[in-house]
mmCIF file of C-alpha atoms and ligand atoms in Angstrom:
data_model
loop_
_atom_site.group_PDB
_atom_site.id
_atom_site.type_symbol
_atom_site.label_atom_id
_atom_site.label_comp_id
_atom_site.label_asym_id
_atom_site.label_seq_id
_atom_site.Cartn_x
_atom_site.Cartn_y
_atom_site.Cartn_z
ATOM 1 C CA UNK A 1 143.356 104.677 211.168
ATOM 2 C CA UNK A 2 142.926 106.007 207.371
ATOM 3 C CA UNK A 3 142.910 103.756 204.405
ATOM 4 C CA UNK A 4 143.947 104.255 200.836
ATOM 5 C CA UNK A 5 143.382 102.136 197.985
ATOM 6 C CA UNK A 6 146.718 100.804 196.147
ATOM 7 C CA UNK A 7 146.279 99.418 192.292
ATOM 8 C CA UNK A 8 147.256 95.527 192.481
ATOM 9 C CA UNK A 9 146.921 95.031 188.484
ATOM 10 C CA UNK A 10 146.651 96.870 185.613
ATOM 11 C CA UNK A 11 145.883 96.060 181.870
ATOM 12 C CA UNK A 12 145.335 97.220 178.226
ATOM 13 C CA UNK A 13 141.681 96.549 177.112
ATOM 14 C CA UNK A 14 140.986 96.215 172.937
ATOM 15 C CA UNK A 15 141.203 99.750 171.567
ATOM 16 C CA UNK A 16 144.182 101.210 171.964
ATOM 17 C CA UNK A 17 144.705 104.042 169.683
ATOM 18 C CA UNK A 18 149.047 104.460 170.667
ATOM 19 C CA UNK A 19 148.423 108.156 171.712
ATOM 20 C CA UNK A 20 151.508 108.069 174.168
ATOM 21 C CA UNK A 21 149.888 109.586 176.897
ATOM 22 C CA UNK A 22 149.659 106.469 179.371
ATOM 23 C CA UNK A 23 153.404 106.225 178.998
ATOM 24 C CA UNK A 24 153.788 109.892 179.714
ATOM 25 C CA UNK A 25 152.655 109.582 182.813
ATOM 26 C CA UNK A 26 153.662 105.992 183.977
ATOM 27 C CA UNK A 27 156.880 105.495 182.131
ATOM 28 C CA UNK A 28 157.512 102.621 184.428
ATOM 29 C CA UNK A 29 154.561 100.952 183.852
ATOM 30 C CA UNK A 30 153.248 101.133 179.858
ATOM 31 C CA UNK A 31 155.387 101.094 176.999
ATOM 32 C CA UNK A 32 153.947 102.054 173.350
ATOM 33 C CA UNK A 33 155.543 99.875 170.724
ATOM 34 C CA UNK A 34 154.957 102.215 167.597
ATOM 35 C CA UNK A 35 157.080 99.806 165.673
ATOM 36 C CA UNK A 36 154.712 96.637 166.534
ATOM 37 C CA UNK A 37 151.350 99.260 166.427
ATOM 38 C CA UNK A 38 150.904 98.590 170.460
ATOM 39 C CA UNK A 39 151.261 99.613 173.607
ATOM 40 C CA UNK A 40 152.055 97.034 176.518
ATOM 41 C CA UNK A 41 152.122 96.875 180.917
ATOM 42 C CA UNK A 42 156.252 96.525 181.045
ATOM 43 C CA UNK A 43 156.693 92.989 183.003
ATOM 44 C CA UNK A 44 157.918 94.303 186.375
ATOM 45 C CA UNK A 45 154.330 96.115 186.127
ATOM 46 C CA UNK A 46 152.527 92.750 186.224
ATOM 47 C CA UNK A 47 153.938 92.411 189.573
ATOM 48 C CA UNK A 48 151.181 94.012 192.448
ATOM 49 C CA UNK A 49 154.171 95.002 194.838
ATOM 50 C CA UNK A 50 155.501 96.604 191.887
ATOM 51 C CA UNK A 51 152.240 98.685 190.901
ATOM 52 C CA UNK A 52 151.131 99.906 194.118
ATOM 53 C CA UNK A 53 153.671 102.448 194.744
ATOM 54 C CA UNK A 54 152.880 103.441 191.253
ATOM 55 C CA UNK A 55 149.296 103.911 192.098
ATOM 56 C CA UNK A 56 148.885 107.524 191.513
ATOM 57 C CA UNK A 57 150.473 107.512 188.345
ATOM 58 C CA UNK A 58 148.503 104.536 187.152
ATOM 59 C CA UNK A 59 145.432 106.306 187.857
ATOM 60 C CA UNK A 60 145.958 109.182 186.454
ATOM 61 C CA UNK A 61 147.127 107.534 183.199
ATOM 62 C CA UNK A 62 144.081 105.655 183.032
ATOM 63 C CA UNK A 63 141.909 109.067 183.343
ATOM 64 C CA UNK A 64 143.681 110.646 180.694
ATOM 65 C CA UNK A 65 143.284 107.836 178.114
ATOM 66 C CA UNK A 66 141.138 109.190 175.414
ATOM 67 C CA UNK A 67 138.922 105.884 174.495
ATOM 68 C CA UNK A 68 139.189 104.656 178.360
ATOM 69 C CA UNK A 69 141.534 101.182 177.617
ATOM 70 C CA UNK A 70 143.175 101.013 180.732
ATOM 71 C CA UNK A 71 141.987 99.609 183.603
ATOM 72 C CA UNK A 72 142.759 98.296 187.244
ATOM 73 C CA UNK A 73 142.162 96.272 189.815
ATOM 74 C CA UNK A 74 142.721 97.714 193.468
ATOM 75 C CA UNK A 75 142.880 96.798 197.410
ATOM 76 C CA UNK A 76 142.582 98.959 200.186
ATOM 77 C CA UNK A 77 145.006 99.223 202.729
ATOM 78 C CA UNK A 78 145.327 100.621 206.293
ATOM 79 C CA UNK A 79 147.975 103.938 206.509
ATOM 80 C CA UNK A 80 149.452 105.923 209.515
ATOM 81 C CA UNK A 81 147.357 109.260 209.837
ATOM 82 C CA UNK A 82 150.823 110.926 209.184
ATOM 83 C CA UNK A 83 151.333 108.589 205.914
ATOM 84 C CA UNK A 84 147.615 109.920 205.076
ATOM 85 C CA UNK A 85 148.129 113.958 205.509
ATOM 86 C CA UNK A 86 150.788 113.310 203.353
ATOM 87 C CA UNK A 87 149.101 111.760 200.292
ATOM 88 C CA UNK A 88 146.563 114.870 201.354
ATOM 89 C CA UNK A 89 149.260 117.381 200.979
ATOM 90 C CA UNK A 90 150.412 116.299 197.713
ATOM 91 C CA UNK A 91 148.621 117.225 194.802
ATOM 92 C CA UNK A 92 145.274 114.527 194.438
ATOM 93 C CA UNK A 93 144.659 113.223 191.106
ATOM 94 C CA UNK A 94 141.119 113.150 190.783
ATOM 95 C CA UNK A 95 139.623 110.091 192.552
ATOM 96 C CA UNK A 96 143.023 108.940 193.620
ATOM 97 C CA UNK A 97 144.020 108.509 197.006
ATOM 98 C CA UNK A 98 144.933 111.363 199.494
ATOM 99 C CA UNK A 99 142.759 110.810 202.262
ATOM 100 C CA UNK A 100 143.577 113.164 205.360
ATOM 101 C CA UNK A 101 143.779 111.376 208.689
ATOM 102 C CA UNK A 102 140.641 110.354 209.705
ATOM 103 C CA UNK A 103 139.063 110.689 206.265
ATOM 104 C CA UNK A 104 136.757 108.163 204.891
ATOM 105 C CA UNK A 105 139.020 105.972 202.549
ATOM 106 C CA UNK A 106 139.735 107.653 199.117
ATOM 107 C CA UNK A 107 138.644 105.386 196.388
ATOM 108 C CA UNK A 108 140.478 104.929 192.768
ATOM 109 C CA UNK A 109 137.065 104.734 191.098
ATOM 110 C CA UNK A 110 137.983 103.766 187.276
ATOM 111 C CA UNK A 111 137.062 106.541 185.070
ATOM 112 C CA UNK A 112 133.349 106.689 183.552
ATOM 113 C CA UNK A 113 133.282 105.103 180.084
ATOM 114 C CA UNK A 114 132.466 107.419 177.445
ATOM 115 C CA UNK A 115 129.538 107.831 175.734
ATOM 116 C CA UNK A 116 129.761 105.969 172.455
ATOM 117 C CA UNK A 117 127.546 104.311 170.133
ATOM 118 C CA UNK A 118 128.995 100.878 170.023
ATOM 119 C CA UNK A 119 128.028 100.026 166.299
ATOM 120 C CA UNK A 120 129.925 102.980 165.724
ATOM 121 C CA UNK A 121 132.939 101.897 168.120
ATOM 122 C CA UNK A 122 132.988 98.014 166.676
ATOM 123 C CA UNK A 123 133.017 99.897 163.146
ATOM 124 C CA UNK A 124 136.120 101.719 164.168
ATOM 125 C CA UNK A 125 137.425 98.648 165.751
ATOM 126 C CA UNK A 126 136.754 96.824 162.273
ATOM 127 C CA UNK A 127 138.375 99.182 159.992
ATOM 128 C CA UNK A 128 141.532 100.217 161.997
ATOM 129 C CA UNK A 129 144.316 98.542 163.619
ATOM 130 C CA UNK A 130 143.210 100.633 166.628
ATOM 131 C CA UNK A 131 140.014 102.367 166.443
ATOM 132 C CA UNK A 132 138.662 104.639 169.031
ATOM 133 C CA UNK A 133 137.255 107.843 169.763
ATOM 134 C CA UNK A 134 140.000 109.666 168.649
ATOM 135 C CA UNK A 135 139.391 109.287 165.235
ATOM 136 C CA UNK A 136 136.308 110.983 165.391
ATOM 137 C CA UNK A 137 137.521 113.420 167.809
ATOM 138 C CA UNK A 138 141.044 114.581 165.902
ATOM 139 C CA UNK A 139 139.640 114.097 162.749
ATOM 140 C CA UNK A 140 140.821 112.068 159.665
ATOM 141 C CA UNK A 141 143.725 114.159 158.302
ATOM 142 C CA UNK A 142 145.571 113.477 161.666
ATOM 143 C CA UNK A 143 144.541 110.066 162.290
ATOM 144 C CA UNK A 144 147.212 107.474 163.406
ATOM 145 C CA UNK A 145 149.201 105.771 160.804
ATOM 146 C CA UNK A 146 147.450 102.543 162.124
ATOM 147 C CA UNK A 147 144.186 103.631 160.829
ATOM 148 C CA UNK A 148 145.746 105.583 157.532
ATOM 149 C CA UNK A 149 147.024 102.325 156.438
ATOM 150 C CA UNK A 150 144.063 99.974 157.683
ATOM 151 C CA UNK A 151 142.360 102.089 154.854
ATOM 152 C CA UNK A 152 144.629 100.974 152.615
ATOM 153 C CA UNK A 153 143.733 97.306 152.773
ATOM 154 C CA UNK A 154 141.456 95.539 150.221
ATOM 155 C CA UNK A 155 138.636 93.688 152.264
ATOM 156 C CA UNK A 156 140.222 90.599 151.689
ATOM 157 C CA UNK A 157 142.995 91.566 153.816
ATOM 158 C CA UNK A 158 141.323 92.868 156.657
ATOM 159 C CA UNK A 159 142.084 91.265 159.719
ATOM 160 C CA UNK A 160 140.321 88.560 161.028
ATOM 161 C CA UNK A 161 136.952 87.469 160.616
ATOM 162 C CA UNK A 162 136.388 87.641 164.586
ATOM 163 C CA UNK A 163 136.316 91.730 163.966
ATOM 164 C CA UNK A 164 133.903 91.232 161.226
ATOM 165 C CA UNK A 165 131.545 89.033 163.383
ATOM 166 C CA UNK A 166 132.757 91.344 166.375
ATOM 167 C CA UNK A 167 130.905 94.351 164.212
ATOM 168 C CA UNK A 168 128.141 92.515 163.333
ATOM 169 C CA UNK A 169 127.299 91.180 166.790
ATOM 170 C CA UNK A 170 127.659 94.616 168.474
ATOM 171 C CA UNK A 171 125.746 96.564 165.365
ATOM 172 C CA UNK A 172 122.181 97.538 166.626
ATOM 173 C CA UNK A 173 118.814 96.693 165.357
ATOM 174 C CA UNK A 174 118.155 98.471 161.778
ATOM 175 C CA UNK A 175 117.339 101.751 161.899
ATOM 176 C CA UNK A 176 116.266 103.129 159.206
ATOM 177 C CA UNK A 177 115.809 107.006 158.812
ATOM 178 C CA UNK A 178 115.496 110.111 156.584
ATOM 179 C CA UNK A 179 119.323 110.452 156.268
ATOM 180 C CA UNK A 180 120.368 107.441 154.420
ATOM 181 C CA UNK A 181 120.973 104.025 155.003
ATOM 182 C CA UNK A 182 120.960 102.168 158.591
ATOM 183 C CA UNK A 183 124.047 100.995 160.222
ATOM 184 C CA UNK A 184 123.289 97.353 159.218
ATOM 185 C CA UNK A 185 122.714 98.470 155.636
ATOM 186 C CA UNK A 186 126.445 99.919 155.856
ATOM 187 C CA UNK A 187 127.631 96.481 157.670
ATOM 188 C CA UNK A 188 125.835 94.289 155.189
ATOM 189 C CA UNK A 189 127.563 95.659 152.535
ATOM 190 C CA UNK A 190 130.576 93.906 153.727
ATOM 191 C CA UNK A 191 132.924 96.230 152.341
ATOM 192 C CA UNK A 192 135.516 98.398 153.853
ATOM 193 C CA UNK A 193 134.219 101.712 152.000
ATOM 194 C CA UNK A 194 131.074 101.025 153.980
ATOM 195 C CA UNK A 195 132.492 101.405 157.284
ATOM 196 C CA UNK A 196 134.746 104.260 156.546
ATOM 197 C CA UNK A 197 131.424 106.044 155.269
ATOM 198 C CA UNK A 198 130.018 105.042 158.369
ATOM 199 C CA UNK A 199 132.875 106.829 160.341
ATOM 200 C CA UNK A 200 132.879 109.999 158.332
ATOM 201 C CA UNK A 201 129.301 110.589 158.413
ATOM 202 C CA UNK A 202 128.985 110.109 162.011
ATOM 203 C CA UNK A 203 132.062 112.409 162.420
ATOM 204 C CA UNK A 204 131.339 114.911 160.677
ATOM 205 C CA UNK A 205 133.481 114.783 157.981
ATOM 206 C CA UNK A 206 133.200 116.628 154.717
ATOM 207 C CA UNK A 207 132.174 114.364 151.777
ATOM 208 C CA UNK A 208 135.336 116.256 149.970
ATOM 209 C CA UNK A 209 137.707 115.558 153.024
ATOM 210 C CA UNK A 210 136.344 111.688 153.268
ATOM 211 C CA UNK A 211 136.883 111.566 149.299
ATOM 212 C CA UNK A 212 140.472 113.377 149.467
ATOM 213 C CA UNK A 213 141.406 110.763 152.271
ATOM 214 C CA UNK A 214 140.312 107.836 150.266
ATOM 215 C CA UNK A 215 141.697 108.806 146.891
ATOM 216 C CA UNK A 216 145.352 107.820 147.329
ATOM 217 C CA UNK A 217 144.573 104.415 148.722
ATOM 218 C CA UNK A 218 143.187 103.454 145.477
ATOM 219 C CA UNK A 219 147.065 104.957 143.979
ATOM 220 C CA UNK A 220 148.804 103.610 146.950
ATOM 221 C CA UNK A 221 148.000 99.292 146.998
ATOM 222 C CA UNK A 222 151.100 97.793 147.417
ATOM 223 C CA UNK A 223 152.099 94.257 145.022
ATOM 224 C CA UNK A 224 151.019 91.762 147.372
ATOM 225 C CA UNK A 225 153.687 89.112 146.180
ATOM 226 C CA UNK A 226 157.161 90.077 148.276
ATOM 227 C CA UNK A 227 160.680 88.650 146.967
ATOM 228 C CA UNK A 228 162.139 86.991 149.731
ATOM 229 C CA UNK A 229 165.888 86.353 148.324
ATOM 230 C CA UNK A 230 166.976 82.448 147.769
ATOM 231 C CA UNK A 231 166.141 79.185 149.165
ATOM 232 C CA UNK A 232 169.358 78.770 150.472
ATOM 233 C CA UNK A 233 169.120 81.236 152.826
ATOM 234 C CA UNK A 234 166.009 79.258 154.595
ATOM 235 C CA UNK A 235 167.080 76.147 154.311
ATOM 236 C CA UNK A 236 170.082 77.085 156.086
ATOM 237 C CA UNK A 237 167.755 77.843 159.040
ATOM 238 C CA UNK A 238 167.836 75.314 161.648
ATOM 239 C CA UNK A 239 164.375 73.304 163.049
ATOM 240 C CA UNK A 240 162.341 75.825 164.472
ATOM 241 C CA UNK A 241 164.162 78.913 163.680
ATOM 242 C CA UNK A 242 161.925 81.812 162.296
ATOM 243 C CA UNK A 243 163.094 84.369 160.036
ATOM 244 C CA UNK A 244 161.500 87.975 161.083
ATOM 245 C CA UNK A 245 163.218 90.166 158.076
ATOM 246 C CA UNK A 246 159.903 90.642 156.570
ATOM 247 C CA UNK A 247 157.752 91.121 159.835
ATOM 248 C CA UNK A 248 158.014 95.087 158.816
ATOM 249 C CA UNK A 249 156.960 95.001 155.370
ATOM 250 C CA UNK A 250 153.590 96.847 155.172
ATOM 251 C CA UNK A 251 151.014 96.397 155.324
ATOM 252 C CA UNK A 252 150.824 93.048 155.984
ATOM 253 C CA UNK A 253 154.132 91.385 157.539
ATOM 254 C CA UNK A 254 155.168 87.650 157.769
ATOM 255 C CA UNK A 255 157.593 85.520 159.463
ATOM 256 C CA UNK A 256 158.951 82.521 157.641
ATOM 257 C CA UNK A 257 159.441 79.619 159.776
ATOM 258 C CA UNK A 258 161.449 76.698 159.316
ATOM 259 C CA UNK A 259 159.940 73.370 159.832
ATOM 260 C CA UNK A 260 161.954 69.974 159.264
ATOM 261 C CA UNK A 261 161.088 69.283 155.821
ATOM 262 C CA UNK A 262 159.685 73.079 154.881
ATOM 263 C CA UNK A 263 159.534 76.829 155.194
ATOM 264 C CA UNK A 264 156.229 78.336 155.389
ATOM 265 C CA UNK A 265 155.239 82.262 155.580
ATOM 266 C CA UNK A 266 152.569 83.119 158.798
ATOM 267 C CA UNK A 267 151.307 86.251 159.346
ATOM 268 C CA UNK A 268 152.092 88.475 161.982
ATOM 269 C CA UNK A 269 148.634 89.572 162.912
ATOM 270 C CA UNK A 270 147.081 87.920 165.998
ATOM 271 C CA UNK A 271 143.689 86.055 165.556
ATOM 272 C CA UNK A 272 141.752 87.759 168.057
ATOM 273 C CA UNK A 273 142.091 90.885 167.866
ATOM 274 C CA UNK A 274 144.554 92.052 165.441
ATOM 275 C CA UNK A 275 147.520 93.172 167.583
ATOM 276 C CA UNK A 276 150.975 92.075 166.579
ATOM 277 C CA UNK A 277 152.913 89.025 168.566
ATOM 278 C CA UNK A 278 156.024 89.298 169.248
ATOM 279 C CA UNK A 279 158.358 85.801 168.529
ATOM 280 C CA UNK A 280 159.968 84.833 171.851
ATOM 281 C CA UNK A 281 162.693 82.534 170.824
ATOM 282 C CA UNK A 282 163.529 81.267 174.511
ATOM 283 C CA UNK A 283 159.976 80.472 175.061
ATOM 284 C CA UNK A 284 159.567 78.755 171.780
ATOM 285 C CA UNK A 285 156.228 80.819 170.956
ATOM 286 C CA UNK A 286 154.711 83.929 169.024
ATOM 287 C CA UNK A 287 153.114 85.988 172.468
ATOM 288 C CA UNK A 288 150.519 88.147 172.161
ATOM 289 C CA UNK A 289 151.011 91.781 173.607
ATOM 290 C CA UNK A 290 147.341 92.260 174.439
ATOM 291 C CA UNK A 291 145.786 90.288 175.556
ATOM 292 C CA UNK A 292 148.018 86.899 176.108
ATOM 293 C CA UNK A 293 147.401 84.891 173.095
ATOM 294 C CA UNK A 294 150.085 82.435 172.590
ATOM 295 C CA UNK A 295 150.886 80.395 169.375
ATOM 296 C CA UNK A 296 153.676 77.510 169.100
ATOM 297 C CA UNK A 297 156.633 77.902 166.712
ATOM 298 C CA UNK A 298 154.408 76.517 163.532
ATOM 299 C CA UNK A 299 150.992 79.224 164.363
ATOM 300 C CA UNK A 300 148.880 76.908 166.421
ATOM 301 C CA UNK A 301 147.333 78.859 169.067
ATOM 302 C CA UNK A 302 147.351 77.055 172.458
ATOM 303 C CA UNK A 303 146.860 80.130 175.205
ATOM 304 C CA UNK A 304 144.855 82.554 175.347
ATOM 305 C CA UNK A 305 141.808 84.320 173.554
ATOM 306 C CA UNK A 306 142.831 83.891 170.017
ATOM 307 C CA UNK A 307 140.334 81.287 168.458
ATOM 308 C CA UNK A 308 142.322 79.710 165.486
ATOM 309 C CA UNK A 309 146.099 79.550 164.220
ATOM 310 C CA UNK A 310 148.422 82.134 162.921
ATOM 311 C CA UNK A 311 147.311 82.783 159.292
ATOM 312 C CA UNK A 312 149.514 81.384 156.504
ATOM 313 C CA UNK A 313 150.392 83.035 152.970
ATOM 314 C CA UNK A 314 151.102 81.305 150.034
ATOM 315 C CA UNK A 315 154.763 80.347 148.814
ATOM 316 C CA UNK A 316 156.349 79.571 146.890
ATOM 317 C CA UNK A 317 159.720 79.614 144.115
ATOM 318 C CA UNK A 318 160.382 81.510 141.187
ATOM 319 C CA UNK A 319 163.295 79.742 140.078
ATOM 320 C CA UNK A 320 165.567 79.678 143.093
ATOM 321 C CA UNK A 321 163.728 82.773 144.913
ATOM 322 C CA UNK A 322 161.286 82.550 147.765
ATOM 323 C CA UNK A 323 158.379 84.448 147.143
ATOM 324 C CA UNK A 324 155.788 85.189 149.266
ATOM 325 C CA UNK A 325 151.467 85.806 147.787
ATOM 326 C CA UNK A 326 149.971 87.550 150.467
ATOM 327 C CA UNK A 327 146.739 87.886 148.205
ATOM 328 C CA UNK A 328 146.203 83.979 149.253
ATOM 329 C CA UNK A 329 145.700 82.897 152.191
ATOM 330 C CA UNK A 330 145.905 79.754 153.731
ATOM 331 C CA UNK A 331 143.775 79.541 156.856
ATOM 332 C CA UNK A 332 142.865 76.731 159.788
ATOM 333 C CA UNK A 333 139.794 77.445 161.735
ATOM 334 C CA UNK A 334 140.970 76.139 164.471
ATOM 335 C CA UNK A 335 144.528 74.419 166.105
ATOM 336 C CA UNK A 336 143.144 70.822 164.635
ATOM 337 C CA UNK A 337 142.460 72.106 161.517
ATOM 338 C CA UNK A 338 145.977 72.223 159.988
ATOM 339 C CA UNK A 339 145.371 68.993 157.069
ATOM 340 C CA UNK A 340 145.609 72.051 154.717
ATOM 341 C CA UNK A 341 148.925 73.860 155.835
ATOM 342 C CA UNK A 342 150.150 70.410 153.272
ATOM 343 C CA UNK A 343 148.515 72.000 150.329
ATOM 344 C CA UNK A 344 151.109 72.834 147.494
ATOM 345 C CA UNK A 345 150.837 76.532 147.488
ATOM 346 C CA UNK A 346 151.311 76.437 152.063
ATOM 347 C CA UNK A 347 154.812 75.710 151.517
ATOM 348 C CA UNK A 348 158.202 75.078 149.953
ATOM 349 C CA UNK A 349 159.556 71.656 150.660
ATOM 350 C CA UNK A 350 163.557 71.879 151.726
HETATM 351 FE FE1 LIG B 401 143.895 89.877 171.684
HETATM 352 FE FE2 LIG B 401 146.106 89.206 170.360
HETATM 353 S S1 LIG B 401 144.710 90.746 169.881
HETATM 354 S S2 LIG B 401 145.341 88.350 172.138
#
């Protein structure tokens, strides 16, 4: 009797750079959310009896992803020697299964992880929405408009301090050489500019080319303070309602939430990683995309990875109009550590 091996789960590991490709080839499967700057495994694909028809594709999907992200888990299972010369006869994806009767069982080894520096990876992590290989390998004029408007951020804005100490745990030992500074020179600096250089010079990118991409972000910061139109439109809101008009606005989007005696404004990127929740109003909760971080209705995380509450930006009125600072933040280290979400400037009493 041949075997086969059949994928039982698949997932999206931190990195994704929304290149399309997975989606390409497993339609049914991954879905890339260029409006929420992520790509997801579609719900019927958490579901094994689901996946394991669609093990080729899966596969093959994974091989093909430039900066390796997707993985799976797999079983092996016993097939008819007729069931077998047919996976033979179609066309094998490399590693995938298509054992011929009698074969030793084909195995869905996960593609080899690329070769790459991971000081140089966590930098790209750091200083895009979704770093990756593909950066270096396309080169900066075609980057994705993730990373083109990561750049544009001051380093205040960056998101969240668990990439910064992300960076600085995976950065190696100093090494100093003829060349310039080391890598923890670059990190130490703290500052965005120092991790773009980073990228460039490890890239190979032109000083002029590095300096033409950065020029317009200095041109291009956008007035942090948004008008969100009157009071009365919030306090209209019922309990728990939460207003996602300005979840878009770039490049940092809010939701503003409606509590029973306030509004407040959270921010829309997720504390672990940076990916974007989506609100799920049946379920009551802002879910995480990647990697299953929930948060209740007011930002507390409760599920998941993410280590401390949605963010909050200061609000407030300028005569009967909301507006909304995102150059302050209000921030809880942690789901206990909301005393300060009742500080003035956290929200508008209604
Ligand atoms: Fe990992 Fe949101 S980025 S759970």
């Amino acid at each position: 009797m041949a075997t086969k091996q059949l994928v039982t789960k698949v997932w999206i590991d931190p990195g994704c750079i929304i290149c399309d490709a997975c989606e390409t080839t497993a339609p049914s499967v991954f879905e890339v959310q260029h409006e929420n700057d992520t790509c997801i495994i579609r719900p019927a694909a958490l579901d094994a009896e689901f996946t394991k028809p669609l093990s080729k594709d899966i596969v093959e999907a994974a091989e093909e992803c430039p900066v390796d992200v997707i993985k799976f888990d797999t079983i092996e299972v016993e097939v008819s020697d007729a069931e077998a010369a047919a996976d033979a006869a179609k066309k094998p994806a490399a590693g995938a299964a298509g054992a011929a009767a009698g074969d030793a069982p084909a195995k869905l080894d996960p593609p080899k992880p690329k070769e790459v520096d991971p000081a140089i990876q966590a930098l790209l992590e750091a200083t895009t929405v979704r770093g990756g290989n593909v950066v270096l390998d396309r080169g900066l004029e075609d980057m994705p408009d993730s990373v083109k408007r990561m750049a544009k951020l001051s380093p205040t804005e960056l998101p969240p301090d668990a990439r910064q100490a992300k960076v600085l745990d995976k950065a190696k030992p100093d090494k100093k050489d003829a060349d310039g500074p080391s890598r923890r020179d670059l990190l130490g600096a703290g500052a965005l500019g120092a991790g773009w250089l980073a990228m460039a010079t490890v890239g190979g990118v032109s000083t002029l080319a590095f300096a033409r991409f950065m020029a317009p972000n200095v041109l291009e910061v956008e007035d942090p303070k948004v008008r969100c139109g009157p009071l009365s439109k919030y306090s209209a809101m019922a309990t728990g309602e939460v207003n996602e008009d300005f979840k878009p606005v770039k490049p940092s989007g809010f939701w503003i939430i409606r509590q029973e005696d306030r509004i407040a404004a959270l921010s829309i990127i997720c504390t672990h990683l940076g990916c974007i929740p989506s609100w799920l109003p049946n379920d009551r909760k802002f879910k995480c995309p990647c990697h299953g971080s929930g948060f209740k209705e007011n930002g507390v995380n409760f599920e998941g990875p993410a280590p401390r509450p949605l963010e909050r930006f200061k609000i407030y009125l300028d005569g009967d109009e909301v507006i909304v600072d995102r150059s302050k933040k209000i921030l809880a280290m942690g789901p206990n550590d909301t005393a300060k979400w009742n500080d003035p400037e956290a929200y508008i009493p209604v």
